[in-house]
Coordinates of C-alpha atoms in Angstrom, one line a residue:
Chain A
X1 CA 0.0 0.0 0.0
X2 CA 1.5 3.2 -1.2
X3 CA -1.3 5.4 -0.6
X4 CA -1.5 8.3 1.5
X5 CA -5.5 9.2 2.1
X6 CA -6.6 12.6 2.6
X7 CA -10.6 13.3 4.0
X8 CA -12.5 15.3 3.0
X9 CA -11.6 15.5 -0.3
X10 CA -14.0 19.2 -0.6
X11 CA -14.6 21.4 2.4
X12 CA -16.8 24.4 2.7
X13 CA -16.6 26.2 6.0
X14 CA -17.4 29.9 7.2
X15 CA -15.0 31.8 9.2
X16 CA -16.6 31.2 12.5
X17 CA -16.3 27.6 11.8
X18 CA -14.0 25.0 13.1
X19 CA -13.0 21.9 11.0
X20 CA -10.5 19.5 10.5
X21 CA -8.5 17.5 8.0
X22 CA -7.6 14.0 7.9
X23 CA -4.2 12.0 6.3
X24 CA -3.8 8.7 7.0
X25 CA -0.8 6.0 5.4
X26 CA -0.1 2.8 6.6
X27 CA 3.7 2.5 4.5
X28 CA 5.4 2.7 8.1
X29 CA 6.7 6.1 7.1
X30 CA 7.8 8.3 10.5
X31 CA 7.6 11.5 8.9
X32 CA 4.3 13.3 7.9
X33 CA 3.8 16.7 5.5
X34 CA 0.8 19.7 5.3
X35 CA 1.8 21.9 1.9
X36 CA -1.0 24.4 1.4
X37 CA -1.6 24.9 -2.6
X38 CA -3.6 28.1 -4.1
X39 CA -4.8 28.0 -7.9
X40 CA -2.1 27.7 -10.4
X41 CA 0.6 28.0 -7.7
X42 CA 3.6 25.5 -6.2
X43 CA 2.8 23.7 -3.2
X44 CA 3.8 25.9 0.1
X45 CA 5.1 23.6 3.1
X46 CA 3.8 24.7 5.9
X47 CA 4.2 21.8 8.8
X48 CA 6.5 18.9 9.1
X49 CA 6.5 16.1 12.0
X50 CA 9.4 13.3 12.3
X51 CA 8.6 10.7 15.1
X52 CA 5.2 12.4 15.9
X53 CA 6.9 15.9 16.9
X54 CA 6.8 18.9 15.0
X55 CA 10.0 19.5 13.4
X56 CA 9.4 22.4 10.9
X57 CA 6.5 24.7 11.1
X58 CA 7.0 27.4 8.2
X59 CA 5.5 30.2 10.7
X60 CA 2.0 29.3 9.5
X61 CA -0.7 31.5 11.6
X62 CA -1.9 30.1 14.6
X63 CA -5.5 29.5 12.9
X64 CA -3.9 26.3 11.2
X65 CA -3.1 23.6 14.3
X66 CA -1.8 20.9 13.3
X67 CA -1.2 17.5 15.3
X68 CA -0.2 14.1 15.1
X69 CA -1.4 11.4 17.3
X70 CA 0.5 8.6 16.2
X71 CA 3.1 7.5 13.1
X72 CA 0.2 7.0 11.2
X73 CA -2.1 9.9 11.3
X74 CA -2.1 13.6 10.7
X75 CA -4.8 16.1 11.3
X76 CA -4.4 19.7 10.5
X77 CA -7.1 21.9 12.7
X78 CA -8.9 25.1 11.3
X79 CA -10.1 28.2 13.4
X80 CA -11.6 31.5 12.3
X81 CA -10.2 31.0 8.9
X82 CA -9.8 34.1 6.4
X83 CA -11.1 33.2 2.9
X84 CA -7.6 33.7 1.4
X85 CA -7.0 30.5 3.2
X86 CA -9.0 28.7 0.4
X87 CA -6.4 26.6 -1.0
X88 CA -5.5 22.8 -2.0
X89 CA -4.5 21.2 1.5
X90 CA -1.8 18.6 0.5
X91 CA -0.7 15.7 2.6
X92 CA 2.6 13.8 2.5
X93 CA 4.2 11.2 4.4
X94 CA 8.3 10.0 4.1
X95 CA 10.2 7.0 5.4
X96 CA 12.0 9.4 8.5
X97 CA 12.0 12.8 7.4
X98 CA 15.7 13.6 6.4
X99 CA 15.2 16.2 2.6
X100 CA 17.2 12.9 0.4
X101 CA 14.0 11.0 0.7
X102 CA 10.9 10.9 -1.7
X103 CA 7.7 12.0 -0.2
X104 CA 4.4 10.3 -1.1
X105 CA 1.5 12.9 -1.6
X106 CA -2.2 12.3 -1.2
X107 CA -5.1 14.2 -3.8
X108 CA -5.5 16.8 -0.8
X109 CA -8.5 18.7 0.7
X110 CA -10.0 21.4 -1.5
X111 CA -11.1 24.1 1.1
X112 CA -13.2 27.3 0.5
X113 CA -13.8 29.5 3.4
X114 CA -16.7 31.3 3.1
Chain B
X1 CA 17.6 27.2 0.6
X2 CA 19.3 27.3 -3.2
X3 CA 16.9 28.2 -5.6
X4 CA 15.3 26.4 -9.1
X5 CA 15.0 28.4 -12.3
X6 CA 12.7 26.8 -15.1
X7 CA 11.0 27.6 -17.9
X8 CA 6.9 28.3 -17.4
X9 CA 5.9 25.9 -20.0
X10 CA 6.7 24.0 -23.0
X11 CA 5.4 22.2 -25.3
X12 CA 5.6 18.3 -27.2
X13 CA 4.1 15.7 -29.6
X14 CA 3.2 12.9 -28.6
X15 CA 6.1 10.4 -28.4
X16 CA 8.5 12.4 -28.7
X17 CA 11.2 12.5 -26.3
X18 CA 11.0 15.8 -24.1
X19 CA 14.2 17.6 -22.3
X20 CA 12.8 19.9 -19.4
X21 CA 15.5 22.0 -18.2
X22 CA 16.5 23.7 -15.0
X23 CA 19.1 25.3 -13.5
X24 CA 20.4 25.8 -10.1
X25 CA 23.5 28.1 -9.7
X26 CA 23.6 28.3 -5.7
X27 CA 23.3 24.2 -5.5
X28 CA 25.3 23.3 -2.2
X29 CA 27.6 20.5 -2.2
X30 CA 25.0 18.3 -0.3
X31 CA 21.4 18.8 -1.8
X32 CA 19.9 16.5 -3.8
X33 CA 18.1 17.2 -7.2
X34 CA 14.2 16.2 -7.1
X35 CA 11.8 16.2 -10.0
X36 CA 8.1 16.3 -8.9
X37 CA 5.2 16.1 -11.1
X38 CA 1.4 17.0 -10.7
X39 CA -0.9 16.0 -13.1
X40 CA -4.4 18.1 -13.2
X41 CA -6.2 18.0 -9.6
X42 CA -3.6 15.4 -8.3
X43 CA -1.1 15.8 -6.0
X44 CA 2.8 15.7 -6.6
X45 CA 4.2 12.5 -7.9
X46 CA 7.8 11.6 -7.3
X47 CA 9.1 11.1 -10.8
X48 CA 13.2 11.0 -9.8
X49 CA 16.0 12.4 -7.9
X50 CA 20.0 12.6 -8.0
X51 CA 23.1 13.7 -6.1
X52 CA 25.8 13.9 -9.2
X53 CA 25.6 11.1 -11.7
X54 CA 23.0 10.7 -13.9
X55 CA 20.0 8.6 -13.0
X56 CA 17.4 6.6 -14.6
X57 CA 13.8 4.7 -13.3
X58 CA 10.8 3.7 -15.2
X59 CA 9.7 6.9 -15.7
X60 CA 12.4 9.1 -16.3
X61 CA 16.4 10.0 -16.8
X62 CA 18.1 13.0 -15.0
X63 CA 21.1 14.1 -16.5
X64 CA 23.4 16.6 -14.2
X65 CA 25.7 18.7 -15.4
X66 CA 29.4 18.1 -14.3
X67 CA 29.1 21.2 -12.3
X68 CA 26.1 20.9 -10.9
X69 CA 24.8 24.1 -11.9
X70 CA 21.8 22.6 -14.1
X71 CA 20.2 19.6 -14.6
X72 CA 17.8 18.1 -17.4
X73 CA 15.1 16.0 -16.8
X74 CA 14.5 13.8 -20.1
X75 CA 10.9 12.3 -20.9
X76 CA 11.9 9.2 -23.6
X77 CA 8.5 9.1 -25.8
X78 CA 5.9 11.8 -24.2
X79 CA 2.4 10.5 -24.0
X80 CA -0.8 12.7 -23.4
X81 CA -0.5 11.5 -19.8
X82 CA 2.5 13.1 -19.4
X83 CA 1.1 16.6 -19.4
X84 CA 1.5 17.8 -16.3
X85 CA 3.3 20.7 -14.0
X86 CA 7.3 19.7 -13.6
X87 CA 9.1 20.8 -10.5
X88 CA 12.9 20.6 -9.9
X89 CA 13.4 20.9 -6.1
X90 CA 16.8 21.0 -4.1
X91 CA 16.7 19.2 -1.1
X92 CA 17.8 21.9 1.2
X93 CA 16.1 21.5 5.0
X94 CA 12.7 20.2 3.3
X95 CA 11.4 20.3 0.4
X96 CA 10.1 23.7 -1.2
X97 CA 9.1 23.6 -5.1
X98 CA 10.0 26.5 -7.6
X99 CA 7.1 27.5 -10.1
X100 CA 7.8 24.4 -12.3
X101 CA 7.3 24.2 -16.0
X102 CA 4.0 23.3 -17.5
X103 CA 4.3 20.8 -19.9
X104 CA 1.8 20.3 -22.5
X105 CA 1.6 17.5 -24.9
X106 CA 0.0 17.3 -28.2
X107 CA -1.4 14.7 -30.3

């Protein structure tokens, strides 16, 4: 299994909302990836984790929380979103986390803030 | 991080082989070369990576230059399938991808 599964795959949410995104792989991999996409631009990274603990946070706003309760899983938190955040929310998982290594991307989360 | 420079787009036929360039003056003695795609509403898709010699996989070669300064990722017989956005990314801390060049492929 090489798959790395991002829910929901569309999100609509208003500004006073709070939501959450899903990632899930089962490849073993130790290190897990959130890259924030707008239209017709390169992925941004935003968050990395190695081990379960944030490594690399790319001094994304406080709004965006992400966590990681185990190797396996990754959820990325939203609160009082901004409708600029409407973006392609990318997932991606590697075997420990080191920049040599290829990532594995899932189809990502298509959000629109309202 | 070094940065990538490529060109926005270019354009093949169908099964012919396509050279996508890019070139990476500030490369550090230790990053890596990647080459990402991303076909329409998909995310990235490894496609290859190398230190210094050239490489090839199923999918793709990667030629480097002897100085490192540039690199050319080489497509053997483009297919429709192949049109997609191609990104050349240094491995500095983490990954961060350039602009990429958009790669259309005609019949």
């Amino acid at each position: 299994d090489t798959e790395v599964t991002q829910t929901p795959k569309h999100l609509v949410m208003g500004m006073t909302n709070k939501k959450s995104l899903k990632c899930e792989q089962h490849m073993g991999h130790r290190a897990m990836y959130w890259y924030k996409q707008k239209a017709k631009k390169p992925p941004e990274l935003m968050f990395v984790y190695s081990y379960e603990k944030l490594s690399i946070n790319e001094s994304v706003p406080s709004r965006f929380s992400p966590e990681c309760p185990n190797s396996s899983l990754l959820n990325l938190h939203l609160h009082a979103l901004q409708p600029e955040d409407s973006a392609l929310y990318l997932c991606a998982s590697s075997q420990v986390g080191i920049p040599t290594e290829k990532l594995f991307f899932g189809s990502g989360t298509q959000l629109s803030v309202l | 991080d070094a940065k990538t420079t490529q060109p926005n787009s270019m354009e093949s036929n169908e099964e012919e082989p396509v050279h996508l360039p890019c070139n990476h003056s500030t490369i550090s003695g230790t990053d890596y070369i990647h080459w990402y795609r991303q076909l329409p509403s998909q995310g990235p898709e490894y496609v290859i990576h190398g230190l210094t010699s050239n490489v090839n996989n199923r999918m793709a070669s990667l030629a480097i230059a002897e100085d490192r300064k540039s690199s050319t990722l080489i497509l053997h017989r483009a297919t429709l399938r192949d049109a997609a956005v191609y990104y050349c990314i240094l491995s500095g801390y983490a990954l961060n991808f350039g602009k990429g060049t958009s790669l259309l492929v005609t019949p």
